[in-house]
Coordinates of C-alpha atoms and ligand atoms in Angstrom, one line a residue:
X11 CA 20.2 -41.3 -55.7
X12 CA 20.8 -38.1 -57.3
X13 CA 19.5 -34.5 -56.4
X14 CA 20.4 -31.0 -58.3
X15 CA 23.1 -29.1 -57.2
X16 CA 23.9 -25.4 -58.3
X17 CA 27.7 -25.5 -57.9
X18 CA 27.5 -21.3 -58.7
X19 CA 25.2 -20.4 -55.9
X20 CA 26.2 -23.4 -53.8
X21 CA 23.0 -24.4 -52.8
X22 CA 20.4 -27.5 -53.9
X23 CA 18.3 -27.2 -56.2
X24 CA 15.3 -29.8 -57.4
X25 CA 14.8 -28.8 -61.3
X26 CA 16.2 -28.7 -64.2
X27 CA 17.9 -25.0 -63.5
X28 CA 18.7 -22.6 -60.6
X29 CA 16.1 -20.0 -60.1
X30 CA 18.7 -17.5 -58.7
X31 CA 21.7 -17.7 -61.7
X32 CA 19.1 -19.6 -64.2
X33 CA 22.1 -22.0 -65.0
X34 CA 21.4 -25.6 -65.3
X35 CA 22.3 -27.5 -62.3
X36 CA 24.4 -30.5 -61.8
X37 CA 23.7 -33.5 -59.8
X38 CA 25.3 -34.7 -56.7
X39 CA 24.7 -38.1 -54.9
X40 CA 23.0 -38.9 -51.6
X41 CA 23.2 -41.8 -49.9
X42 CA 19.2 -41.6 -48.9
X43 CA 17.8 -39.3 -51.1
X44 CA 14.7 -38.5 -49.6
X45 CA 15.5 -37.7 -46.2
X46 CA 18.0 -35.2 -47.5
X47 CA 17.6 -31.8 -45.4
X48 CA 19.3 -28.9 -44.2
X49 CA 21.5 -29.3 -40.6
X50 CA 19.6 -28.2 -37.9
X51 CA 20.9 -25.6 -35.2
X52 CA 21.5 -28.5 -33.1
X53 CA 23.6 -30.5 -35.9
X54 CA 25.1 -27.0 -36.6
X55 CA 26.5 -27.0 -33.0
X56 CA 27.0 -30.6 -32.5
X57 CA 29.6 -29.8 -35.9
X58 CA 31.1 -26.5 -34.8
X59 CA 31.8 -28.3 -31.3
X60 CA 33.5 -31.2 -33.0
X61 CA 35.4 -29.6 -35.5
X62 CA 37.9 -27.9 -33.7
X63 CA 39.1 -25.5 -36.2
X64 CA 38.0 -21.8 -35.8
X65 CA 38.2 -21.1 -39.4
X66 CA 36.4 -24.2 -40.6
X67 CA 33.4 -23.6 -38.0
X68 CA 33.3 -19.6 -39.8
X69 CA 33.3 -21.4 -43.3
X70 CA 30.9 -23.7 -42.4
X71 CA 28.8 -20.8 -40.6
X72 CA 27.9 -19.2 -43.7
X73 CA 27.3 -22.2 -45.8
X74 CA 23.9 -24.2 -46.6
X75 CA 24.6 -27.4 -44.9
X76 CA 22.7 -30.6 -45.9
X77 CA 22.7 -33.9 -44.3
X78 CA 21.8 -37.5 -45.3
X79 CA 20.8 -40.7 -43.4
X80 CA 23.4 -43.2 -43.8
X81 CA 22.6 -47.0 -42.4
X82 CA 24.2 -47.7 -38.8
X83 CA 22.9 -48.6 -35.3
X84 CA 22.1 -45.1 -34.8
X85 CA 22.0 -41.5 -35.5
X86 CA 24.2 -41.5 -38.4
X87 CA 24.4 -38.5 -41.3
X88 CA 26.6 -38.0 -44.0
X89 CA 27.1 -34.1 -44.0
X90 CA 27.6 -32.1 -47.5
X91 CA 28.8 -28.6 -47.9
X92 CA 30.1 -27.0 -51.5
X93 CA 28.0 -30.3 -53.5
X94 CA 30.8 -32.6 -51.6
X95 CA 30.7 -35.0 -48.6
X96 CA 32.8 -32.9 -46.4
X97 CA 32.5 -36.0 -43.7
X98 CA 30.1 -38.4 -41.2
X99 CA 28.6 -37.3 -38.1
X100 CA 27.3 -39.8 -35.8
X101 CA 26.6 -40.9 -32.2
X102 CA 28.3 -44.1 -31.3
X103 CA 29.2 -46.1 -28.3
X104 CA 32.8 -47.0 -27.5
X105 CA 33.8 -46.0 -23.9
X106 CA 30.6 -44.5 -23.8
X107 CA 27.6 -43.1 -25.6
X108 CA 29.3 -39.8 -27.4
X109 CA 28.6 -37.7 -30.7
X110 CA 31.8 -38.2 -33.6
X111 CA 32.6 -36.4 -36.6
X112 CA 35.0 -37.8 -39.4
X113 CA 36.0 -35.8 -42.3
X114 CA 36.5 -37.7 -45.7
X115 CA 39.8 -37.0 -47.3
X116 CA 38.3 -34.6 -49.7
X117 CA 36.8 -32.5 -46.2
X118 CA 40.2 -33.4 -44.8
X119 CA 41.8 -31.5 -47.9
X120 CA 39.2 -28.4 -47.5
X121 CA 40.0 -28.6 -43.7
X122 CA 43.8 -28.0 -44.7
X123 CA 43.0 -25.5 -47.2
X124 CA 41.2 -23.1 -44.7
X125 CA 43.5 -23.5 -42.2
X126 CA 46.4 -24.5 -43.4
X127 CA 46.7 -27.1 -40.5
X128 CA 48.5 -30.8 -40.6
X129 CA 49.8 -33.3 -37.7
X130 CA 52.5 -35.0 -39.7
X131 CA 53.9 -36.0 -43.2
X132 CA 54.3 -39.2 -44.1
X133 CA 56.7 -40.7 -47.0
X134 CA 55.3 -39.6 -50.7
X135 CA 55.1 -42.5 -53.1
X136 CA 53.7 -45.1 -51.1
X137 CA 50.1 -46.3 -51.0
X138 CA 49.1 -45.7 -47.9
X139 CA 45.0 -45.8 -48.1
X140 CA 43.9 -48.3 -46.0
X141 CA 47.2 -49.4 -43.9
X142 CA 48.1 -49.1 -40.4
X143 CA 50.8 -46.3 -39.5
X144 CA 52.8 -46.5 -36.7
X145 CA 51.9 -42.9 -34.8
X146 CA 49.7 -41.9 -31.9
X147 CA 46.9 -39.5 -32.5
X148 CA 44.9 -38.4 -29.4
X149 CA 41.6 -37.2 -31.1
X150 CA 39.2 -39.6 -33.9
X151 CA 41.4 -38.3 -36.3
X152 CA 44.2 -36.2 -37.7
X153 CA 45.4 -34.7 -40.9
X154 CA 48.5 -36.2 -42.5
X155 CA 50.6 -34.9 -45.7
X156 CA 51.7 -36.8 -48.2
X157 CA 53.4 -34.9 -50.9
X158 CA 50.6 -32.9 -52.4
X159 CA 48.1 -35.2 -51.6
X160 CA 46.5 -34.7 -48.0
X161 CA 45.0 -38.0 -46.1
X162 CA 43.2 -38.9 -43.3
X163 CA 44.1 -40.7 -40.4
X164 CA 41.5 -41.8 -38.4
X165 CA 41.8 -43.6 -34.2
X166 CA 39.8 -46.9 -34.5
X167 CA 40.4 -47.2 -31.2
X168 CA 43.0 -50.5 -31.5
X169 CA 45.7 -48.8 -34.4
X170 CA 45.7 -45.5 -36.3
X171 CA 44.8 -46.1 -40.0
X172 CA 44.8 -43.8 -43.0
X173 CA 41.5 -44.3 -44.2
X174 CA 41.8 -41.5 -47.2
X175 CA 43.9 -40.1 -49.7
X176 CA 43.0 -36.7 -51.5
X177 CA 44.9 -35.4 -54.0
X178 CA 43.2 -33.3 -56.2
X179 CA 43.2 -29.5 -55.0
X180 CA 40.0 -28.2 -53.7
X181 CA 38.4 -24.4 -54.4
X182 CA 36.6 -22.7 -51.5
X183 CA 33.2 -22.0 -52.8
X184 CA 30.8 -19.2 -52.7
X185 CA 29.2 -18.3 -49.3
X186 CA 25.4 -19.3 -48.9
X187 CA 22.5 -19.2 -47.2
X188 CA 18.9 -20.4 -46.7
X189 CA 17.9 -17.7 -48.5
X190 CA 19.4 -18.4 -51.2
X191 CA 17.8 -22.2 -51.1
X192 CA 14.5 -20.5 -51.3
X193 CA 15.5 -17.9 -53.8
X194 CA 17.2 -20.9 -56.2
X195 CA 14.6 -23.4 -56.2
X196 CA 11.2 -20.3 -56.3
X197 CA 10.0 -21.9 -59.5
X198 CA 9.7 -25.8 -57.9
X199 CA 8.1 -24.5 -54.4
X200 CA 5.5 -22.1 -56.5
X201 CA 4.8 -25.2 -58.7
X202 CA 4.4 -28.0 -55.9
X203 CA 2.0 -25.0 -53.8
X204 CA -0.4 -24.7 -56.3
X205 CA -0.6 -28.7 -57.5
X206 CA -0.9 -29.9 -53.5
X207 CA -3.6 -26.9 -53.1
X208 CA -5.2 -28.5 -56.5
X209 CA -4.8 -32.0 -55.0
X210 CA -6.6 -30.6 -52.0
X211 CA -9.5 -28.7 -53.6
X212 CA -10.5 -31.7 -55.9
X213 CA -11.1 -34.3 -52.9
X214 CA -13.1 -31.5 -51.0
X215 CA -11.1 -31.9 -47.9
X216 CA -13.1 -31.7 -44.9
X217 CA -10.1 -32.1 -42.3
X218 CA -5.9 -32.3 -42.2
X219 CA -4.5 -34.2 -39.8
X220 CA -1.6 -32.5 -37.2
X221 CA 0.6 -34.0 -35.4
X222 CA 3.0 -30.7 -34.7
X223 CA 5.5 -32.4 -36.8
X224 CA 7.0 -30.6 -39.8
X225 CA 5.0 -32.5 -42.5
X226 CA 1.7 -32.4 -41.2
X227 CA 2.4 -28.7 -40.7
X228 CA 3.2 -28.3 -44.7
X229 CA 0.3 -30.4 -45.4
X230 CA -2.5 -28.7 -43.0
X231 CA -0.8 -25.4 -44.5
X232 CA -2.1 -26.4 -48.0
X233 CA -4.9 -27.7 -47.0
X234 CA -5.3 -24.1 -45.0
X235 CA -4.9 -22.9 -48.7
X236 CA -7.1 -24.7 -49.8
X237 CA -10.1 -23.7 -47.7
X238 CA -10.1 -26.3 -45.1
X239 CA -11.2 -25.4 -41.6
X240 CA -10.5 -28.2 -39.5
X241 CA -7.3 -29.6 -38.0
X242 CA -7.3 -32.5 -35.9
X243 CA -4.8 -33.7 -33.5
X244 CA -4.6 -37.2 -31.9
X245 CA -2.8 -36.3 -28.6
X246 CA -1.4 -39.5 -27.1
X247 CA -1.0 -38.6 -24.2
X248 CA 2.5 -39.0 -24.7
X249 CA 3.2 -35.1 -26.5
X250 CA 6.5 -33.7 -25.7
X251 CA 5.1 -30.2 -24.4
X252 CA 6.5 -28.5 -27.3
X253 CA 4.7 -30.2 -29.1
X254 CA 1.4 -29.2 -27.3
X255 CA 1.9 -25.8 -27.3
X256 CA 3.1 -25.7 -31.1
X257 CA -0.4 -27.5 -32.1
X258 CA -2.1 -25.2 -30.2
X259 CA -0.4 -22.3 -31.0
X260 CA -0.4 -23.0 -34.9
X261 CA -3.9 -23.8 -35.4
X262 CA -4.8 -20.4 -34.2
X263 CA -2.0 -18.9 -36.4
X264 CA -4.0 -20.3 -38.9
X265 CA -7.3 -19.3 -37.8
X266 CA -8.4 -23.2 -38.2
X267 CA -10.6 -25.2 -35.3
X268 CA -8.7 -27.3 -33.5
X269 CA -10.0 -30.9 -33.2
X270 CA -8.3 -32.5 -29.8
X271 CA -8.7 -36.8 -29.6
X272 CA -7.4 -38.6 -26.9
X273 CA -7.5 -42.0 -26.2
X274 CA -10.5 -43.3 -23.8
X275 CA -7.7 -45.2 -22.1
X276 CA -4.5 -43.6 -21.4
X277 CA -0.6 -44.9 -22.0
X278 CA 0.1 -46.0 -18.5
X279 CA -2.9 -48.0 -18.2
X280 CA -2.6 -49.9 -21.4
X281 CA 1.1 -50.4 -21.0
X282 CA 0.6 -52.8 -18.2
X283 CA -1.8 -55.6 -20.4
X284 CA 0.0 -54.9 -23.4
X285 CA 3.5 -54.6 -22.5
X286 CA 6.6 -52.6 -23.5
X287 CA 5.6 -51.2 -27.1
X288 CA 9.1 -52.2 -29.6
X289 CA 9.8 -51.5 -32.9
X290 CA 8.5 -55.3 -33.9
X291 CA 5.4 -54.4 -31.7
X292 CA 4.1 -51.3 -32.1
X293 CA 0.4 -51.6 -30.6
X294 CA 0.3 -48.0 -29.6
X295 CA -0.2 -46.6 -33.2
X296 CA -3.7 -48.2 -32.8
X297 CA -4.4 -47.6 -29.8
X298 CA -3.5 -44.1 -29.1
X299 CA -4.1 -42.7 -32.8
X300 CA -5.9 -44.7 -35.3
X301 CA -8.6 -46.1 -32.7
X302 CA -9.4 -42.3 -32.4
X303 CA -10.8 -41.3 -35.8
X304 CA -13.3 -44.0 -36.0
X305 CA -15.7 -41.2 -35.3
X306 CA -14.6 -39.3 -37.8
X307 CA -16.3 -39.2 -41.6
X308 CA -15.5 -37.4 -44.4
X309 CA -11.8 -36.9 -46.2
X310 CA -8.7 -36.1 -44.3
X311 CA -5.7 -34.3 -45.7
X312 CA -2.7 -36.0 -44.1
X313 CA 1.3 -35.4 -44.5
X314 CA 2.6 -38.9 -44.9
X315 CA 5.4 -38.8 -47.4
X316 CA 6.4 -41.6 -49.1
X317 CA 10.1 -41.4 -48.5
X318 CA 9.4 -41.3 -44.5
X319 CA 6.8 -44.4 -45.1
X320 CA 9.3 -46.9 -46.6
X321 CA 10.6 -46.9 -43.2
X322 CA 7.2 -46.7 -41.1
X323 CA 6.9 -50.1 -40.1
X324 CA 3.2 -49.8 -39.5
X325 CA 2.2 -47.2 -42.8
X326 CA -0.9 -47.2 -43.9
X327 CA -1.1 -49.4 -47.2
X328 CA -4.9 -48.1 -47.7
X329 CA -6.3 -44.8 -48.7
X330 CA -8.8 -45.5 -45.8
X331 CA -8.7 -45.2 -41.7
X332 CA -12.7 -46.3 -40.8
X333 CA -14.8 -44.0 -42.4
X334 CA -12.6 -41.3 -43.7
X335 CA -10.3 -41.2 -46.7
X336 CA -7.4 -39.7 -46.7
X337 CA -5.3 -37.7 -49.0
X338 CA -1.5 -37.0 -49.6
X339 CA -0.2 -33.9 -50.7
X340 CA 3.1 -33.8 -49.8
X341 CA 3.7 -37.6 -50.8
X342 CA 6.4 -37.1 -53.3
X343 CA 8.2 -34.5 -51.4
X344 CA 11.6 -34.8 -50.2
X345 CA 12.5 -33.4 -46.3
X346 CA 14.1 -30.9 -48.0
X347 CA 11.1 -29.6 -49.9
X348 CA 9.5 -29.5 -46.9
X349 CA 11.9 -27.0 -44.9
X350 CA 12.1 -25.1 -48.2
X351 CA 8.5 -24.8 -47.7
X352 CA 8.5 -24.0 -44.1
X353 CA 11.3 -21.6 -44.7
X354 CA 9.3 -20.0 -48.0
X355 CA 6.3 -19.1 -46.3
X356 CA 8.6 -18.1 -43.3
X357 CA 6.4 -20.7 -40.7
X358 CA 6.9 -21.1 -37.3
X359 CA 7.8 -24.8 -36.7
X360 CA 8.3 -27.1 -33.7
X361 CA 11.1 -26.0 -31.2
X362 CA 12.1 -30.0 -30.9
X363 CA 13.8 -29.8 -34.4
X364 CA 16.3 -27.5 -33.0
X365 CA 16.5 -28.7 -30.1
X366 CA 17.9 -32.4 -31.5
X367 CA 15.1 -34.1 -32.3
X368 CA 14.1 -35.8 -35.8
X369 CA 10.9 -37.4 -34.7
X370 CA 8.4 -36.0 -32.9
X371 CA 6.4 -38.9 -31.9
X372 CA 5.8 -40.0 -28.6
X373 CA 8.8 -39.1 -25.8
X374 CA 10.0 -42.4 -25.6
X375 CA 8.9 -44.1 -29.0
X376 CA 10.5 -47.0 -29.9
X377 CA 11.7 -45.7 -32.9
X378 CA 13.7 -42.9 -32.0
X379 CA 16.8 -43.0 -31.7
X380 CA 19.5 -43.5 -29.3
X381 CA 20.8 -40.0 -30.1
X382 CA 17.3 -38.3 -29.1
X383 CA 16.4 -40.8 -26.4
X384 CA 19.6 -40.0 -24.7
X385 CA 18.9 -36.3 -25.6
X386 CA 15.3 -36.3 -24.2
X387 CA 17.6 -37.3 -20.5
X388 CA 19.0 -33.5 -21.2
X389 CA 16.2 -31.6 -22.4
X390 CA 13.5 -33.2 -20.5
X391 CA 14.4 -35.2 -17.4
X392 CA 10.7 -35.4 -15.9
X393 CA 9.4 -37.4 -18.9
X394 CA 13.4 -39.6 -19.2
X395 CA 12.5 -40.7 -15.1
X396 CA 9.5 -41.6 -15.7
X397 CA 9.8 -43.8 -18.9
X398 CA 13.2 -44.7 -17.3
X399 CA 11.6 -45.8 -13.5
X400 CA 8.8 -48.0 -15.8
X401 CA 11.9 -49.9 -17.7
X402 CA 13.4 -50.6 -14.5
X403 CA 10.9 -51.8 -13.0
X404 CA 10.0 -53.9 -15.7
X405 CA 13.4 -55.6 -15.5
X406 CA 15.9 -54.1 -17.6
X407 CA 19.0 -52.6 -16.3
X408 CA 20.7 -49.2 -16.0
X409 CA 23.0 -50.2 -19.2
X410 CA 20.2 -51.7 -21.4
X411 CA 18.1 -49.4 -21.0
X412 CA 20.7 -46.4 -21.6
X413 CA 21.8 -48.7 -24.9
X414 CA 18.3 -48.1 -26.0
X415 CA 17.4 -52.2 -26.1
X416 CA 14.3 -52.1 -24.9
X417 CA 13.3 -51.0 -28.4
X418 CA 13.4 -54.4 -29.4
X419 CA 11.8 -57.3 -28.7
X420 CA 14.7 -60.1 -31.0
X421 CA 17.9 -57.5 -30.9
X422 CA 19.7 -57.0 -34.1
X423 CA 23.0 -58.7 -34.0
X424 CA 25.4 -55.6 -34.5
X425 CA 23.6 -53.8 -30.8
X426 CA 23.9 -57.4 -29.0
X427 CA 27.6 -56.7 -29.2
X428 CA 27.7 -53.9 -27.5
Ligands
LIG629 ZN1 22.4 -20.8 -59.3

């Protein structure tokens, strides 16, 4: 999949032509194309820790970052800077549970550029991507020469392989920033405002839906626009804090009432009849959220996206929850559109997403990741125990809980290895 990319301004941009040079753009390819986004300050730091390069963290400091879900057991991103993927950034589990960065041999090339840096040479002429070489490196990964070419070695834990070859030269591009973004793609964001406010208007909304996540926030926002008065948020029971407070805090931001649900019966109580919830059995969706708008009539503005949905195990195929009907404004937009939204109007948006969380969900959710479940042990130890004390007593050990398999109820073969 293929998005716009002004290579002048260095930045993204989804039209036809850059609305801060007015060149036409080119297109780069993504791996998943519509959960595309800027790096947040988390990722930003997670990078600048791992690359241990001064100069590269400086370049890399004032450059729009984007990154872009690659398949994998878990948190897994491919990470572009200049239009080019500079390199991988995931959490994996060798030793232990531990965040990794590899360059590709093109970032490995940019890397040498800036920096000027290189472990060894090896013998020109040969074809050396792919094969085992015969040296010890002591981090993932190291930077080799090879006549003009530069590759990449990386540690696979049993040998030391060079896994790329680069050999064209590569030009340090122009610095960016978010403002920029904004600036390059004015003429998309002005036109998607006014059709989702359209959208909106024509359904005569009565209610959006918010969650405190960053879609539902862009989608109650133009529904805000668009004269609606009411927000409503189903609290689980289950809100991260942040979360709370961000609800609460927005709404009155806004100026909109806030409609609080919560479940006659709570979590806690329903977890014991129903059992552990798991990605293949997901019974909380209906009992904690959808359960709680049977009361409700009328039309509902939501933010479901249609990029996120492909992946929602239990989306809603309908246009219907009881007696309300909903509507989608944002369905066609990318996770990028929707920071360049947030970032346009210069909103205030959940703390989580900075704080290394992706989903905002429930604490322990089934579908989070490994990354933010282990992450949620940091930031919010109170909510880890408790989740953590249930799973034990329920059975599962210290190590499958930490590897995250109670998620599932039949494993998938690649995490039964580990
Ligand atoms: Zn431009």
């Amino acid at each position: 999949m293929e998005i716009g990319y002004c290579k002048k301004c260095n930045i993204p941009v989804l039209g036809e032509r850059c609305s801060l040079c007015g060149l036409p753009v080119q297109k780069i390819r993504f791996h998943d194309l519509g959960d595309i986004r800027p790096a947040s300050k988390f990722e930003l730091e997670k990078l600048r820790f791992l690359i241990p390069f001064r100069d590269v963290k400086n370049y890399l400091s004032r450059r729009v970052v984007l990154l872009s879900r690659q398949p994998g057991l878990d948190y897994r991103k491919d990470v572009f800077i200049d239009g080019f993927k500079f390199g991988t950034l995931e959490y994996v589990k060798d030793r232990e549970w531990r965040w990794r960065f590899i360059p590709t041999g093109r970032g490995a090339m940019l890397i040498h550029i800036l920096t000027g840096h290189e472990d060894f040479s090896l013998k020109s002429g040969g074809h050396w991507k792919g094969k085992k070489i015969d040296r010890h490196i002591t981090g993932d990964w190291a930077i080799a020469r090879i006549g003009k070419c530069i590759a990449l070695a990386v540690n696979t834990g049993e040998n030391v392989r060079i896994k790329d070859v680069y050999c064209r030269p590569v030009q340090t591009a122009r610095r960016s920033s978010i403002k920029d973004m904004i600036e390059g793609n004015l003429t998309m964001i002005h036109k998607k405002e006014r059709k989702g406010v359209e959208i909106i208007q024509k359904t005569g909304a009565d209610y959006a839906a918010f969650s405190g996540g960053k879609d539902s926030e862009v989608s109650l926002y133009l529904a805000h626009l668009a004269g609606v008065k009411k927000a409503v948020f189903l609290n689980t029971g289950l809100e991260f804090p942040e979360t709370e407070r961000f609800v609460y805090n927005f709404a009155d931001f806004l100026g909109v009432e806030l409609i609080e649900l919560r479940p006659k019966k709570d979590f806690w109580s329903l977890v014991n009849e129903k059992g552990i919830p798991t990605k293949e059995n997901r019974w909380c969706t209906a009992y904690l959220k959808l359960n709680l708008l049977k009361n409700l009539r009328g039309v509902i503005v939501d933010g479901m996206r249609k990029y996120e949905s492909l992946r929602r195990m239990h989306a809603p195929t309908t246009r219907r929850i009881g007696n309300l009907r909903t509507v989608y404004p944002i369905y066609n937009y990318l996770s990028l559109e929707v920071w360049l939204y947030i970032y346009y109007r210069q909103l205030p948006y959940n703390p989580l997403y900075d704080m290394g969380y992706e989903r905002l969900g429930c604490y322990m959710c089934p579908s989070m990741l490994n990354a933010e479940f282990h992450n949620l042990k940091r930031t919010h130890p109170q909510l880890f125990q408790r989740w953590y004390r249930y799973l034990r007593k329920s059975g599962y050990s210290h190590e499958e809980i930490m590897d995250g398999k109670w998620r599932w109820n039949t494993l998938p073969p690649k995490l039964r290895k580990i």
